[in-house]
Amino acid sequence: MKRLLLAVGLLGLSLTAQAARYELVIDEGQVRFSDGVRPALTVNGQSPAPELRFQEGEAVEIVVTNKLERMSALHWHGILLPYTQDGVPGISFPGIQPGETFTYRFTVNQSGTYWYHAHADFQEQEGIYGPLIIEPKGRQPYRYDREYTVLLFDWQDEKPERTLANLKKQADYYNDQQPTLGDLLRDAKRDGWSAALKDRWDWGNMRMAKTDIADVSGFRFLVNGRDTEQNWTALFKPGERVRLRIINGSGMSYFDLRIPGLAMTVVQADGNDVQPVTVDQLRIAVAETYDVIVQPKEDKAYTLFAESMDRRGYARATLAPRAGMQGEVPELRAPRLLSMADMGMAHAGMDHGGMDHGAMADGEMAGMDHSAMAGMDHSKMSGVDHSAMAGMDHSQMAGMDHGAMNHAAMAQANNPDYAAGSGIAPEPVDGGRVLVYGDLKAMRPAAGYRAPDRTIELQLTGNMERYFWSFNGVKYSEAEPIRLKYGERVRFRFVNQTMMNHPMHLHGMWMQLDKGNGQFNPLKHVVNVAPGQTLEVDVPVDAMGEWAFHCHLIYHMGSGMFRKIVVEAADGSTQPFYSEQPAAKESEHAHH
Amino acid sequence: MRTINLLPALLLATPALAMEPHMDAMPVAKLAVDHLEQRFDGDDQALAWELEATYGNDLHKAVLKSSGERADGGPTESSETQLLYRRMASEFFDWQAGVRHDDQPGPQRSYAVLGMKGLAPQWIELDANLFVSERGDPSLRVEAEYELLLGQRWVLEPKLEYDLALADDRDLGVGAGGSTLEAGLRLNYRVSPQFSPYVGYVWEKTYGRTGDWLRDEGEHDEEGAWVLGLKFWL
C-alpha cells in the first residue's frame, strides 16, 4: 500500500519521550485568492491550518501559542480526550489568553479523518480550521493507492461579528432571492391564481420566506483554501484507487458534492469505518467528514463539484492525471425552495406504524406521507419492502395536485432524512444515487449496544425574525447544563421545530445515529437534523467532565443553540474543573 | 433638535461581543432612519424625518424614537421624541412603555406611552400605542407598514398612520373623537439591504372635531405632498 504520508505540514514535529510534539502559533495573517489577498486568522502562518497527522495510540503534545490580541482556543473536533484538553473556553479551560501558550496533552485512541478549529468567538470563520488525520494501528478494511484531503470552507470577506449583527438587525439581510411580485405572477401563470395566492398567504402567515435556506450569502467557497479559479488539483494515475478525505469545515454551508463520471464509495463517516456504500452524490453537513474512494480510469480530468445547498455557489476542485488539466464544470442547479413540509406543516407527529400506503392513491402531495418513512422505525417494520417504495409509481396518484407541487422535491420524496415533499432534500442528477443516513452502517458492530436507559428530548428551536436559536426555547446563556451519569446510555431525540437544517455536534463522546441499523448504527460526532424532522441518537456516556453540545452552524451556536453537558459519576459527584483526568477512560470507547 | 444630539452616542455603542458563554446575549445597537425626506406641496417645502434607535439584546431594548417636520427655513412645525423600554412578548411582538415629549409651536406636551410593536401575519409591521398626556387626555395611534417586493431591488412601501384623540385638548386643536389619517406610498430602490433612496407621495386628512376646528381656523383638513428621501439603517 503506497500512501503519501507527507510530513510537510507537520511543522515542529519532534519526539520527546513517547509524546509526539506539535507546535502551533495562532496569529493574524492573510489568505491569497484568485483576485487578491484578504486578512485572515492563521495557524503557523497559513489558513487553512496545517494538516496534523497523529498515529493511533500515540501520546500527543500540541503546544499552542496565541499571538492574537484576544483570547483564542483550538478544539480537536471528534477526538475523544480528557475534557480539559477539549479546547472550549469556559467549559474545558479558560481559553488561551493573548500572548499565552497552552499545551494540549492527550493520547490518541482512535483513527480516521477529523479536523480542528478555533472555538473562541468566530475565529473559525476567520480562518482557523484545519484537517486532523489519524493513522490506524492496524490494517484498514479497504485498499487505496493514494489519498488526499478535501477540506471545504465558506470564506466571507466580512467580519463574522458584523454578519451576526446584520442578521440581528435585519433577519433577511443576506436573502437576495426573496419572493417578489414577479414570482407571484409567474406562479399564478403556472399554478393558477388561487393556488399562487394561497401559497403566498400561507408563507405570509408564517412570516417566513421559502428562499431562506442558508441565513447568510456572499460566501466564497474553498477547497483546501483555494477558490474555484485557483482550482485545487489532485493527481492520479488512471486506474488507481484514490481516497478522498472530505471535511466540511464551513461555518454555515452545506454542500451537495459529486464528481461527474465517478462513483464514490463511502468508507468512513466522521472518522469511523462504515460498510462501503457506493453513491453518486452526497450531502455533507457542516462539520461532518466522509471518506470516499474513487477510481478514475480514464486519462482525463474530473471535477469535484460541491454545490452549496442553496445553490448560490459552489466549491470546485480537480482530479487529473497531470497538473494544469481541467474537467468540465457542471452548471449550478436552480435554487431550491423550502416547502410547507420543511416547515413542519406535514405530519411530524403522526403514528407511522399505522399508515396506509394505499391511501396515497388519492392524496394530494401535501398529504402524501413520505415523512412517515423518515420518522418510522425501520428496524421494527420487518414486513415492509422499502425497495418497493422507491419504485412507487407516482403517475398513479390520480388526485394529486401536480400544479401545486414541487417536482424537484418529488424526485427525492423518498429521501428518508427529509420531510415528505421537502424542497431542499438533495436531488440526484440523472437518476444517480444520493447517500442517505440509513446507508451508513458501522463496519464493526458497536460493543455494548443496548436499549437506552432514558431519553432526553431536545426541541431545536429558534426565531428567524429576531435571529436567535435555542433548545426547548432557551438560549445557552439562560440554560442549565444537561446532566448525564457516567456509564448510562442516553437517547437524545432531536425534534427540529425550525425551517433550517441543524448539524448537532457533541464533544467528547460519540453519538450513535439511529437509522434502524441496530448495533451497526454508525458512530458520529455530527448529525444533521433536517427541517421539521425528528432524529434520534444514542450516547454511550463514557467520558467524565464538562462538554459542549451545540449546533455547528456558527451563527446558530453563537446566538444560543448551545448547551453544556456535565457528566457526573453515578454517585452524583463531578470532577473538579480543569483537573487532569485519567487517560484510561479513552480505551473504553467501543469502536476500535 | 436635541434628539439628534443623542444619536452620535448611540452610534458609538457598536455591538460589544462578549466571549462565550454569553455571546448569545450580546447587545446590538441599531439606528433605523425610516424616512428622511423633503416634502413638496406646491410652493411649500419641508423636511420630515422618522427614525428609531435601539440598543439591547433579544429580550430587552432601550428605544429612542424621533419624528417631525420642519418647514424650509422656517420653524420646526412638529417634533416628537419617545424614550421607551421594549420587551419581547411573543415570537413576533414586543411590549413597549415609556414617555413621549412633543415640542411644537404653542404648548408642549408630555405623555406616558404603552404599546406593542411587531410583525403581524402577511409581513405587516405594526406599531400600536396608547398615549396619556400630562393633562390626562388619552389618545391612540396605530401605524402599519408593508413592503411589496417588485423585484429584489424595487420595493413599494405603503404606510398608514391613524391617530385618534379620546379627549379634547383645545390648546393643541385636538378634539375628542377627532382623528388624523396619514397614508404614504413610497417606491424604494434598494441599493443595499441598508440603504434605499425613494420617491413617493404622502396624504393626510383630519376628521371629526379636530377637523372642524382646523377648518374654523381657515386651514385645510387635507394635504398631500410628493416626497423624495432616503431610508437607511446603521
Short mmCIF file of N, CA, C and O in Angstrom, two decimals, chain A residues 70-71 88-90 119-123 161-162 164-166 168-170 172-183 200-209 462-469 475-478 554 557-562, chain B residues 14-15 17-31 54 56-61 86-95 117-125 146-154 190 192-195 233-234:
data_model
loop_
_atom_site.label_atom_id
_atom_site.label_comp_id
_atom_site.label_asym_id
_atom_site.label_seq_id
_atom_site.Cartn_x
_atom_site.Cartn_y
_atom_site.Cartn_z
N ARG A 70 -6.74 38.87 21.30
CA ARG A 70 -7.93 38.39 22.01
C ARG A 70 -7.73 36.92 22.35
O ARG A 70 -6.87 36.25 21.79
N MET A 71 -8.56 36.44 23.25
CA MET A 71 -8.48 35.05 23.68
C MET A 71 -8.74 34.12 22.49
O MET A 71 -9.52 34.43 21.61
N VAL A 88 -12.64 24.18 24.76
CA VAL A 88 -13.79 25.10 24.71
C VAL A 88 -13.69 26.08 25.89
O VAL A 88 -13.87 25.67 27.04
N PRO A 89 -13.41 27.33 25.63
CA PRO A 89 -13.27 28.30 26.72
C PRO A 89 -14.54 28.35 27.56
O PRO A 89 -15.64 28.34 27.04
N GLY A 90 -14.35 28.39 28.87
CA GLY A 90 -15.50 28.48 29.76
C GLY A 90 -16.10 27.14 30.11
O GLY A 90 -16.93 27.05 31.00
N HIS A 119 -12.35 27.60 18.75
CA HIS A 119 -13.63 27.54 19.46
C HIS A 119 -13.75 28.77 20.34
O HIS A 119 -14.14 28.70 21.50
N ALA A 120 -13.38 29.92 19.77
CA ALA A 120 -13.45 31.19 20.50
C ALA A 120 -14.07 32.21 19.57
O ALA A 120 -13.69 32.30 18.40
N ASP A 121 -14.98 32.95 20.04
CA ASP A 121 -15.89 33.80 19.25
C ASP A 121 -16.07 33.22 17.85
O ASP A 121 -16.48 32.08 17.72
N PHE A 122 -15.75 33.98 16.79
CA PHE A 122 -15.98 33.44 15.45
C PHE A 122 -14.68 33.21 14.70
O PHE A 122 -14.61 33.33 13.48
N GLN A 123 -13.61 32.87 15.45
CA GLN A 123 -12.29 32.77 14.82
C GLN A 123 -12.21 31.65 13.79
O GLN A 123 -11.41 31.71 12.87
N GLU A 161 -18.56 38.93 13.22
CA GLU A 161 -19.34 39.68 14.22
C GLU A 161 -20.32 40.62 13.52
O GLU A 161 -21.44 40.83 13.97
N ARG A 162 -19.85 41.18 12.42
CA ARG A 162 -20.67 42.09 11.62
C ARG A 162 -21.85 41.31 11.01
O ARG A 162 -22.98 41.78 10.98
N LEU A 164 -23.30 38.59 12.13
CA LEU A 164 -24.33 38.27 13.12
C LEU A 164 -25.13 39.53 13.49
O LEU A 164 -26.35 39.48 13.61
N ALA A 165 -24.42 40.66 13.61
CA ALA A 165 -25.14 41.90 13.93
C ALA A 165 -26.12 42.25 12.81
O ALA A 165 -27.26 42.64 13.07
N ASN A 166 -25.70 42.07 11.57
CA ASN A 166 -26.61 42.33 10.45
C ASN A 166 -27.85 41.44 10.52
O ASN A 166 -28.97 41.90 10.29
N LYS A 168 -29.13 40.13 13.16
CA LYS A 168 -29.96 40.55 14.29
C LYS A 168 -30.75 41.81 13.94
O LYS A 168 -31.87 42.00 14.41
N LYS A 169 -30.14 42.68 13.17
CA LYS A 169 -30.80 43.95 12.86
C LYS A 169 -31.83 43.79 11.74
O LYS A 169 -32.83 44.49 11.70
N GLN A 170 -31.52 42.91 10.81
CA GLN A 170 -32.46 42.66 9.70
C GLN A 170 -32.29 41.20 9.29
O GLN A 170 -31.36 40.85 8.58
N ASP A 172 -33.49 39.20 7.22
CA ASP A 172 -33.37 38.75 5.82
C ASP A 172 -32.25 39.49 5.08
O ASP A 172 -32.22 39.53 3.87
N TYR A 173 -31.33 40.03 5.86
CA TYR A 173 -30.24 40.83 5.27
C TYR A 173 -29.55 40.11 4.11
O TYR A 173 -29.24 40.72 3.09
N TYR A 174 -29.29 38.83 4.28
CA TYR A 174 -28.50 38.10 3.27
C TYR A 174 -29.35 37.36 2.26
O TYR A 174 -28.84 36.62 1.44
N ASN A 175 -30.66 37.54 2.35
CA ASN A 175 -31.53 36.85 1.39
C ASN A 175 -31.76 37.75 0.18
O ASN A 175 -32.62 38.61 0.18
N ASP A 176 -30.96 37.52 -0.85
CA ASP A 176 -31.12 38.31 -2.07
C ASP A 176 -31.96 37.56 -3.11
O ASP A 176 -31.90 37.82 -4.29
N GLN A 177 -32.70 36.56 -2.61
CA GLN A 177 -33.59 35.81 -3.52
C GLN A 177 -34.99 35.77 -2.92
O GLN A 177 -35.61 34.71 -2.83
N GLN A 178 -35.48 36.92 -2.47
CA GLN A 178 -36.77 36.92 -1.81
C GLN A 178 -37.90 36.82 -2.82
O GLN A 178 -37.78 37.30 -3.94
N PRO A 179 -39.01 36.21 -2.38
CA PRO A 179 -40.15 36.11 -3.29
C PRO A 179 -40.66 37.52 -3.64
O PRO A 179 -40.86 38.34 -2.76
N THR A 180 -40.84 37.76 -4.92
CA THR A 180 -41.25 39.08 -5.38
C THR A 180 -42.62 39.00 -6.06
O THR A 180 -43.18 37.92 -6.23
N LEU A 181 -43.10 40.19 -6.45
CA LEU A 181 -44.35 40.24 -7.19
C LEU A 181 -44.21 39.45 -8.49
O LEU A 181 -45.13 38.76 -8.91
N GLY A 182 -43.05 39.54 -9.12
CA GLY A 182 -42.79 38.79 -10.34
C GLY A 182 -42.93 37.29 -10.13
O GLY A 182 -43.51 36.58 -10.96
N ASP A 183 -42.43 36.82 -8.99
CA ASP A 183 -42.55 35.39 -8.68
C ASP A 183 -44.02 35.00 -8.53
O ASP A 183 -44.44 33.92 -8.95
N ARG A 200 -48.77 32.08 -1.26
CA ARG A 200 -48.24 33.35 -0.76
C ARG A 200 -48.82 33.66 0.63
O ARG A 200 -48.12 34.11 1.53
N TRP A 201 -50.12 33.43 0.75
CA TRP A 201 -50.81 33.69 2.00
C TRP A 201 -50.26 32.80 3.13
O TRP A 201 -50.01 33.26 4.24
N ASP A 202 -50.07 31.52 2.82
CA ASP A 202 -49.57 30.58 3.83
C ASP A 202 -48.18 31.00 4.34
O ASP A 202 -47.92 30.96 5.54
N TRP A 203 -47.31 31.36 3.42
CA TRP A 203 -45.96 31.77 3.84
C TRP A 203 -46.02 33.08 4.59
O TRP A 203 -45.29 33.30 5.56
N GLY A 204 -46.92 33.97 4.14
CA GLY A 204 -47.06 35.26 4.81
C GLY A 204 -47.56 35.10 6.23
O GLY A 204 -47.16 35.82 7.13
N ASN A 205 -48.45 34.14 6.43
CA ASN A 205 -48.95 33.90 7.78
C ASN A 205 -47.84 33.44 8.71
O ASN A 205 -47.85 33.73 9.90
N MET A 206 -46.89 32.71 8.15
CA MET A 206 -45.78 32.23 8.98
C MET A 206 -44.69 33.30 9.12
O MET A 206 -43.76 33.15 9.90
N ARG A 207 -44.81 34.32 8.27
CA ARG A 207 -43.79 35.38 8.24
C ARG A 207 -42.41 34.81 7.95
O ARG A 207 -41.43 35.12 8.62
N MET A 208 -42.39 33.88 7.02
CA MET A 208 -41.12 33.27 6.63
C MET A 208 -41.04 33.19 5.12
O MET A 208 -42.05 33.20 4.44
N ALA A 209 -39.81 33.08 4.62
CA ALA A 209 -39.61 33.04 3.18
C ALA A 209 -39.10 31.67 2.76
O ALA A 209 -38.22 31.11 3.40
N GLY A 462 -35.93 28.20 17.39
CA GLY A 462 -35.27 29.44 17.00
C GLY A 462 -36.28 30.47 16.62
O GLY A 462 -37.48 30.22 16.55
N ASN A 463 -35.78 31.65 16.39
CA ASN A 463 -36.62 32.74 15.97
C ASN A 463 -35.94 33.40 14.79
O ASN A 463 -34.98 34.13 14.93
N MET A 464 -36.45 33.07 13.63
CA MET A 464 -35.86 33.54 12.39
C MET A 464 -35.90 35.06 12.30
O MET A 464 -34.98 35.68 11.79
N GLU A 465 -36.98 35.65 12.79
CA GLU A 465 -37.17 37.09 12.60
C GLU A 465 -36.23 37.89 13.51
O GLU A 465 -35.70 38.91 13.13
N ARG A 466 -36.04 37.39 14.72
CA ARG A 466 -35.15 38.10 15.65
C ARG A 466 -33.73 37.55 15.57
O ARG A 466 -32.82 38.05 16.21
N TYR A 467 -33.58 36.46 14.86
CA TYR A 467 -32.33 35.75 14.71
C TYR A 467 -31.68 35.37 16.03
O TYR A 467 -30.63 35.87 16.42
N PHE A 468 -32.33 34.46 16.73
CA PHE A 468 -31.64 33.73 17.77
C PHE A 468 -32.11 32.29 17.76
O PHE A 468 -33.16 31.98 17.21
N TRP A 469 -31.30 31.43 18.33
CA TRP A 469 -31.53 30.00 18.23
C TRP A 469 -31.38 29.37 19.60
O TRP A 469 -30.67 29.88 20.45
N LYS A 475 -32.04 29.83 25.40
CA LYS A 475 -30.70 30.06 24.88
C LYS A 475 -29.64 29.62 25.89
O LYS A 475 -29.91 29.51 27.08
N TYR A 476 -28.43 29.46 25.40
CA TYR A 476 -27.35 28.97 26.24
C TYR A 476 -27.14 29.82 27.49
O TYR A 476 -26.98 29.30 28.60
N SER A 477 -27.17 31.12 27.32
CA SER A 477 -26.86 32.00 28.45
C SER A 477 -27.90 31.87 29.56
O SER A 477 -27.65 32.27 30.69
N GLU A 478 -29.07 31.34 29.24
CA GLU A 478 -30.13 31.21 30.25
C GLU A 478 -30.38 29.77 30.66
O GLU A 478 -31.28 29.49 31.46
N ILE A 554 -22.26 28.27 12.73
CA ILE A 554 -21.54 29.14 13.68
C ILE A 554 -22.42 30.24 14.24
O ILE A 554 -22.30 30.60 15.41
N MET A 557 -24.82 28.63 16.79
CA MET A 557 -24.10 28.39 18.04
C MET A 557 -23.90 29.70 18.79
O MET A 557 -24.18 29.79 19.98
N GLY A 558 -23.46 30.71 18.05
CA GLY A 558 -23.15 31.98 18.68
C GLY A 558 -24.38 32.71 19.21
O GLY A 558 -24.27 33.57 20.07
N SER A 559 -25.56 32.36 18.69
CA SER A 559 -26.75 33.07 19.15
C SER A 559 -27.62 32.19 20.03
O SER A 559 -28.80 32.46 20.19
N GLY A 560 -27.05 31.11 20.58
CA GLY A 560 -27.76 30.43 21.66
C GLY A 560 -28.03 28.95 21.52
O GLY A 560 -28.45 28.32 22.48
N MET A 561 -27.80 28.35 20.35
CA MET A 561 -28.12 26.93 20.18
C MET A 561 -26.95 26.09 20.69
O MET A 561 -26.17 25.53 19.91
N PHE A 562 -26.84 26.02 21.98
CA PHE A 562 -25.65 25.51 22.64
C PHE A 562 -26.05 25.06 24.04
O PHE A 562 -26.91 25.67 24.68
N THR B 14 -21.38 50.44 19.44
CA THR B 14 -21.41 49.33 18.48
C THR B 14 -21.55 48.02 19.24
O THR B 14 -21.29 47.96 20.42
N PRO B 15 -21.98 46.97 18.54
CA PRO B 15 -22.19 45.71 19.24
C PRO B 15 -20.95 45.26 20.00
O PRO B 15 -19.89 45.11 19.41
N LEU B 17 -19.12 42.43 21.56
CA LEU B 17 -19.24 40.98 21.51
C LEU B 17 -18.51 40.37 22.70
O LEU B 17 -17.31 40.42 22.81
N ALA B 18 -19.30 39.82 23.57
CA ALA B 18 -18.71 39.14 24.73
C ALA B 18 -18.19 37.78 24.29
O ALA B 18 -18.62 37.23 23.29
N MET B 19 -17.24 37.25 24.99
CA MET B 19 -16.77 35.91 24.71
C MET B 19 -17.84 34.91 25.14
O MET B 19 -18.73 35.24 25.91
N GLU B 20 -17.74 33.70 24.63
CA GLU B 20 -18.62 32.67 25.15
C GLU B 20 -18.44 32.62 26.65
O GLU B 20 -17.36 32.92 27.13
N PRO B 21 -19.37 32.22 27.45
CA PRO B 21 -20.61 31.60 27.03
C PRO B 21 -21.78 32.56 26.80
O PRO B 21 -22.86 32.10 26.50
N HIS B 22 -21.57 33.84 26.94
CA HIS B 22 -22.74 34.71 26.87
C HIS B 22 -22.84 35.49 25.58
O HIS B 22 -23.47 36.52 25.52
N MET B 23 -22.20 34.94 24.56
CA MET B 23 -22.24 35.59 23.26
C MET B 23 -23.67 35.76 22.78
O MET B 23 -23.99 36.70 22.07
N ASP B 24 -24.54 34.83 23.19
CA ASP B 24 -25.91 34.88 22.68
C ASP B 24 -26.72 36.02 23.27
O ASP B 24 -27.83 36.28 22.83
N ALA B 25 -26.18 36.69 24.28
CA ALA B 25 -26.91 37.80 24.89
C ALA B 25 -26.30 39.13 24.49
O ALA B 25 -26.52 40.14 25.13
N MET B 26 -25.53 39.12 23.42
CA MET B 26 -24.82 40.35 23.07
C MET B 26 -25.79 41.47 22.73
O MET B 26 -26.76 41.26 22.03
N PRO B 27 -25.53 42.66 23.25
CA PRO B 27 -26.40 43.78 22.89
C PRO B 27 -26.07 44.28 21.49
O PRO B 27 -24.92 44.20 21.04
N VAL B 28 -27.07 44.75 20.81
CA VAL B 28 -26.90 45.26 19.45
C VAL B 28 -27.46 46.68 19.41
O VAL B 28 -28.51 46.95 19.99
N ALA B 29 -26.73 47.55 18.76
CA ALA B 29 -27.21 48.92 18.59
C ALA B 29 -27.62 49.12 17.14
O ALA B 29 -26.91 48.69 16.23
N LYS B 30 -28.78 49.70 16.95
CA LYS B 30 -29.23 49.94 15.59
C LYS B 30 -29.88 51.32 15.49
O LYS B 30 -30.66 51.69 16.36
N LEU B 31 -29.52 52.03 14.46
CA LEU B 31 -30.21 53.27 14.15
C LEU B 31 -30.93 53.05 12.83
O LEU B 31 -30.29 52.79 11.81
N THR B 54 -32.25 51.79 18.62
CA THR B 54 -32.45 50.78 19.66
C THR B 54 -31.11 50.28 20.16
O THR B 54 -30.13 50.23 19.42
N GLY B 56 -29.85 46.98 22.76
CA GLY B 56 -30.23 45.93 23.70
C GLY B 56 -30.06 44.56 23.09
O GLY B 56 -29.54 44.41 21.99
N ASN B 57 -30.48 43.57 23.85
CA ASN B 57 -30.38 42.19 23.37
C ASN B 57 -31.74 41.71 22.87
O ASN B 57 -32.66 42.51 22.68
N ASP B 58 -31.89 40.40 22.69
CA ASP B 58 -33.13 39.89 22.11
C ASP B 58 -34.34 40.19 23.00
O ASP B 58 -35.43 40.40 22.52
N LEU B 59 -34.11 40.19 24.29
CA LEU B 59 -35.24 40.29 25.23
C LEU B 59 -35.56 41.74 25.62
O LEU B 59 -36.72 42.12 25.67
N HIS B 60 -34.53 42.51 25.91
CA HIS B 60 -34.74 43.88 26.41
C HIS B 60 -34.07 44.89 25.48
O HIS B 60 -32.93 44.68 25.09
N LYS B 61 -34.77 45.97 25.24
CA LYS B 61 -34.15 47.02 24.44
C LYS B 61 -34.55 48.39 24.97
O LYS B 61 -35.65 48.58 25.46
N ARG B 86 -38.48 48.35 25.63
CA ARG B 86 -39.20 47.38 24.80
C ARG B 86 -38.79 45.99 25.24
O ARG B 86 -37.61 45.70 25.41
N ARG B 87 -39.77 45.15 25.41
CA ARG B 87 -39.50 43.80 25.89
C ARG B 87 -40.22 42.78 25.02
O ARG B 87 -41.38 42.94 24.67
N MET B 88 -39.50 41.72 24.71
CA MET B 88 -40.07 40.68 23.87
C MET B 88 -41.30 40.07 24.54
O MET B 88 -41.25 39.68 25.70
N ALA B 89 -42.41 40.02 23.79
CA ALA B 89 -43.66 39.49 24.35
C ALA B 89 -43.99 38.15 23.74
O ALA B 89 -44.53 37.26 24.40
N SER B 90 -43.70 37.98 22.47
CA SER B 90 -44.01 36.71 21.79
C SER B 90 -43.02 36.58 20.64
O SER B 90 -42.12 37.41 20.49
N GLU B 91 -43.24 35.58 19.84
CA GLU B 91 -42.29 35.32 18.76
C GLU B 91 -42.09 36.57 17.88
O GLU B 91 -40.98 36.89 17.50
N PHE B 92 -43.19 37.26 17.59
CA PHE B 92 -43.09 38.36 16.65
C PHE B 92 -43.41 39.73 17.25
O PHE B 92 -43.34 40.72 16.56
N PHE B 93 -43.81 39.78 18.52
CA PHE B 93 -44.23 41.06 19.08
C PHE B 93 -43.49 41.44 20.37
O PHE B 93 -43.10 40.57 21.14
N ASP B 94 -43.35 42.74 20.55
CA ASP B 94 -42.76 43.30 21.76
C ASP B 94 -43.77 44.21 22.45
O ASP B 94 -44.56 44.88 21.79
N TRP B 95 -43.69 44.23 23.77
CA TRP B 95 -44.35 45.29 24.54
C TRP B 95 -43.44 46.49 24.56
O TRP B 95 -42.22 46.35 24.51
N LYS B 117 -45.30 46.55 19.48
CA LYS B 117 -44.73 46.67 18.15
C LYS B 117 -44.33 45.28 17.67
O LYS B 117 -43.87 44.47 18.47
N GLY B 118 -44.53 45.02 16.41
CA GLY B 118 -44.12 43.71 15.92
C GLY B 118 -44.52 43.47 14.48
O GLY B 118 -44.92 44.39 13.76
N LEU B 119 -44.36 42.23 14.10
CA LEU B 119 -44.61 41.83 12.73
C LEU B 119 -45.87 40.96 12.71
O LEU B 119 -45.88 39.84 13.21
N ALA B 120 -46.93 41.49 12.11
CA ALA B 120 -48.19 40.75 12.02
C ALA B 120 -48.12 39.78 10.86
O ALA B 120 -47.25 39.90 10.00
N PRO B 121 -49.03 38.81 10.81
CA PRO B 121 -49.08 37.93 9.65
C PRO B 121 -49.12 38.73 8.35
O PRO B 121 -49.62 39.86 8.32
N GLN B 122 -48.62 38.11 7.30
CA GLN B 122 -48.50 38.76 5.99
C GLN B 122 -47.46 39.87 6.01
O GLN B 122 -47.50 40.79 5.20
N TRP B 123 -46.52 39.77 6.93
CA TRP B 123 -45.38 40.69 6.95
C TRP B 123 -45.78 42.15 7.15
O TRP B 123 -45.18 43.04 6.59
N ILE B 124 -46.83 42.40 7.91
CA ILE B 124 -47.23 43.78 8.16
C ILE B 124 -46.58 44.24 9.46
O ILE B 124 -46.77 43.65 10.51
N GLU B 125 -45.80 45.31 9.35
CA GLU B 125 -45.16 45.90 10.53
C GLU B 125 -46.18 46.75 11.26
O GLU B 125 -46.76 47.66 10.68
N TYR B 146 -45.87 48.05 5.09
CA TYR B 146 -45.70 46.82 4.34
C TYR B 146 -44.68 47.05 3.24
O TYR B 146 -44.56 48.15 2.72
N GLU B 147 -43.95 46.01 2.91
CA GLU B 147 -43.00 46.11 1.80
C GLU B 147 -43.42 45.14 0.71
O GLU B 147 -43.43 43.93 0.92
N LEU B 148 -43.77 45.69 -0.43
CA LEU B 148 -44.12 44.84 -1.57
C LEU B 148 -42.91 44.80 -2.50
O LEU B 148 -42.52 45.81 -3.08
N LEU B 149 -42.32 43.61 -2.62
CA LEU B 149 -41.13 43.48 -3.46
C LEU B 149 -41.54 43.34 -4.92
O LEU B 149 -42.12 42.32 -5.31
N LEU B 150 -41.23 44.37 -5.70
CA LEU B 150 -41.49 44.27 -7.14
C LEU B 150 -40.39 43.42 -7.76
O LEU B 150 -40.61 42.69 -8.72
N GLY B 151 -39.22 43.57 -7.24
CA GLY B 151 -38.06 42.76 -7.64
C GLY B 151 -37.18 42.68 -6.42
O GLY B 151 -37.62 43.02 -5.32
N GLN B 152 -35.92 42.25 -6.59
CA GLN B 152 -35.05 42.20 -5.42
C GLN B 152 -34.65 43.61 -4.97
O GLN B 152 -34.26 43.81 -3.82
N ARG B 153 -34.75 44.60 -5.88
CA ARG B 153 -34.29 45.94 -5.52
C ARG B 153 -35.41 46.98 -5.46
O ARG B 153 -35.34 47.91 -4.68
N TRP B 154 -36.42 46.85 -6.31
CA TRP B 154 -37.51 47.81 -6.30
C TRP B 154 -38.56 47.38 -5.29
O TRP B 154 -39.10 46.28 -5.39
N ARG B 190 -33.52 49.66 -3.54
CA ARG B 190 -32.62 49.11 -2.53
C ARG B 190 -31.20 49.02 -3.09
O ARG B 190 -30.85 48.06 -3.78
N SER B 192 -28.55 48.75 -1.25
CA SER B 192 -28.03 47.65 -0.44
C SER B 192 -29.14 47.35 0.57
O SER B 192 -30.09 48.10 0.66
N PRO B 193 -29.00 46.25 1.32
CA PRO B 193 -30.05 45.98 2.31
C PRO B 193 -30.19 47.12 3.32
O PRO B 193 -31.20 47.24 3.99
N GLN B 194 -29.17 47.96 3.39
CA GLN B 194 -29.17 49.01 4.39
C GLN B 194 -29.52 50.38 3.87
O GLN B 194 -29.67 51.31 4.66
N PHE B 195 -29.61 50.55 2.58
CA PHE B 195 -29.68 51.90 2.04
C PHE B 195 -30.60 51.96 0.83
O PHE B 195 -30.35 51.31 -0.17
N TRP B 233 -30.29 52.21 7.52
CA TRP B 233 -30.02 51.86 8.91
C TRP B 233 -28.53 51.59 9.12
O TRP B 233 -27.81 51.25 8.20
N LEU B 234 -28.15 51.76 10.34
CA LEU B 234 -26.75 51.53 10.69
C LEU B 234 -26.69 50.57 11.85
O LEU B 234 -27.59 50.56 12.67
#
